[in-house]
Amino acid sequence: MSKTKPTNDNKPYITNHSIFARVYELLSRNDSESSFMEPLRKETAGAAHGLVLEIGAGNGLNFSFYDPKKVERL
């Protein structure tokens, strides 16, 4: 995703996070990350209830841990 930001000299400054996004995706799906993060995801997302707003950078790996019987809307 690219975004432009104003700079002091009125020329646009372009930020690009596509490399970070690709690396994040690769790292978040490896076995060591999964063995560390899955219990945390089960504990936190599994305890959610009612209306849930998930904020942050990521690739949606938490979504499968939300209990549809307890979460009204995500």
GROMACS .gro file of C-alpha atoms in nm:
model
   74
    1MET     CA    1   0.000   0.000   0.000
    2SER     CA    2   0.143   0.338  -0.094
    3LYS     CA    3   0.048   0.667   0.059
    4THR     CA    4   0.168   1.018  -0.003
    5LYS     CA    5   0.246   1.261   0.276
    6PRO     CA    6   0.311   1.633   0.244
    7THR     CA    7   0.666   1.745   0.315
    8ASN     CA    8   0.806   2.083   0.410
    9ASP     CA    9   0.901   2.161   0.050
   10ASN     CA   10   0.547   2.078  -0.074
   11LYS     CA   11   0.671   1.779  -0.272
   12PRO     CA   12   0.489   1.453  -0.197
   13TYR     CA   13   0.674   1.194   0.005
   14ILE     CA   14   0.574   0.839  -0.087
   15THR     CA   15   0.573   0.560   0.168
   16ASN     CA   16   0.551   0.203   0.053
   17HIS     CA   17   0.497  -0.087   0.290
   18SER     CA   18   0.461  -0.364   0.034
   19ILE     CA   19   0.797  -0.520   0.125
   20PHE     CA   20   0.712  -0.518   0.496
   21ALA     CA   21   0.372  -0.670   0.422
   22ARG     CA   22   0.527  -0.956   0.224
   23VAL     CA   23   0.790  -1.028   0.489
   24TYR     CA   24   0.530  -1.008   0.768
   25GLU     CA   25   0.312  -1.259   0.584
   26LEU     CA   26   0.600  -1.504   0.535
   27LEU     CA   27   0.722  -1.476   0.894
   28SER     CA   28   0.377  -1.503   1.049
   29ARG     CA   29   0.307  -1.835   0.879
   30ASN     CA   30   0.624  -2.020   0.977
   31ASP     CA   31   0.613  -2.302   1.233
   32SER     CA   32   0.806  -2.130   1.511
   33GLU     CA   33   0.583  -1.822   1.497
   34SER     CA   34   0.271  -2.038   1.492
   35SER     CA   35   0.379  -2.241   1.794
   36PHE     CA   36   0.443  -1.920   1.986
   37MET     CA   37   0.143  -1.714   1.872
   38GLU     CA   38  -0.137  -1.971   1.839
   39PRO     CA   39  -0.183  -2.018   2.216
   40LEU     CA   40  -0.190  -1.638   2.257
   41ARG     CA   41  -0.444  -1.601   1.977
   42LYS     CA   42  -0.662  -1.875   2.127
   43GLU     CA   43  -0.649  -1.707   2.468
   44THR     CA   44  -0.719  -1.351   2.354
   45ALA     CA   45  -0.948  -1.394   2.053
   46GLY     CA   46  -1.116  -1.693   2.214
   47ALA     CA   47  -1.214  -1.480   2.514
   48ALA     CA   48  -1.367  -1.203   2.302
   49HIS     CA   49  -1.743  -1.152   2.313
   50GLY     CA   50  -2.006  -0.908   2.193
   51LEU     CA   51  -1.898  -0.644   1.941
   52VAL     CA   52  -1.528  -0.677   1.860
   53LEU     CA   53  -1.306  -0.425   1.685
   54GLU     CA   54  -0.968  -0.565   1.595
   55ILE     CA   55  -0.716  -0.290   1.533
   56GLY     CA   56  -0.365  -0.329   1.400
   57ALA     CA   57  -0.146  -0.444   1.120
   58GLY     CA   58  -0.179  -0.802   1.023
   59ASN     CA   59  -0.299  -1.063   0.785
   60GLY     CA   60  -0.615  -1.190   0.952
   61LEU     CA   61  -0.469  -1.488   1.134
   62ASN     CA   62  -0.666  -1.403   1.450
   63PHE     CA   63  -1.006  -1.429   1.282
   64SER     CA   64  -1.030  -1.808   1.295
   65PHE     CA   65  -0.990  -1.799   1.674
   66TYR     CA   66  -1.300  -1.586   1.743
   67ASP     CA   67  -1.593  -1.793   1.869
   68PRO     CA   68  -1.898  -1.713   1.650
   69LYS     CA   69  -2.126  -1.814   1.939
   70LYS     CA   70  -1.978  -1.540   2.159
   71VAL     CA   71  -1.890  -1.268   1.905
   72GLU     CA   72  -2.192  -1.078   1.779
   73ARG     CA   73  -2.001  -0.878   1.519
   74LEU     CA   74  -1.635  -0.851   1.424
   0.00000   0.00000   0.00000
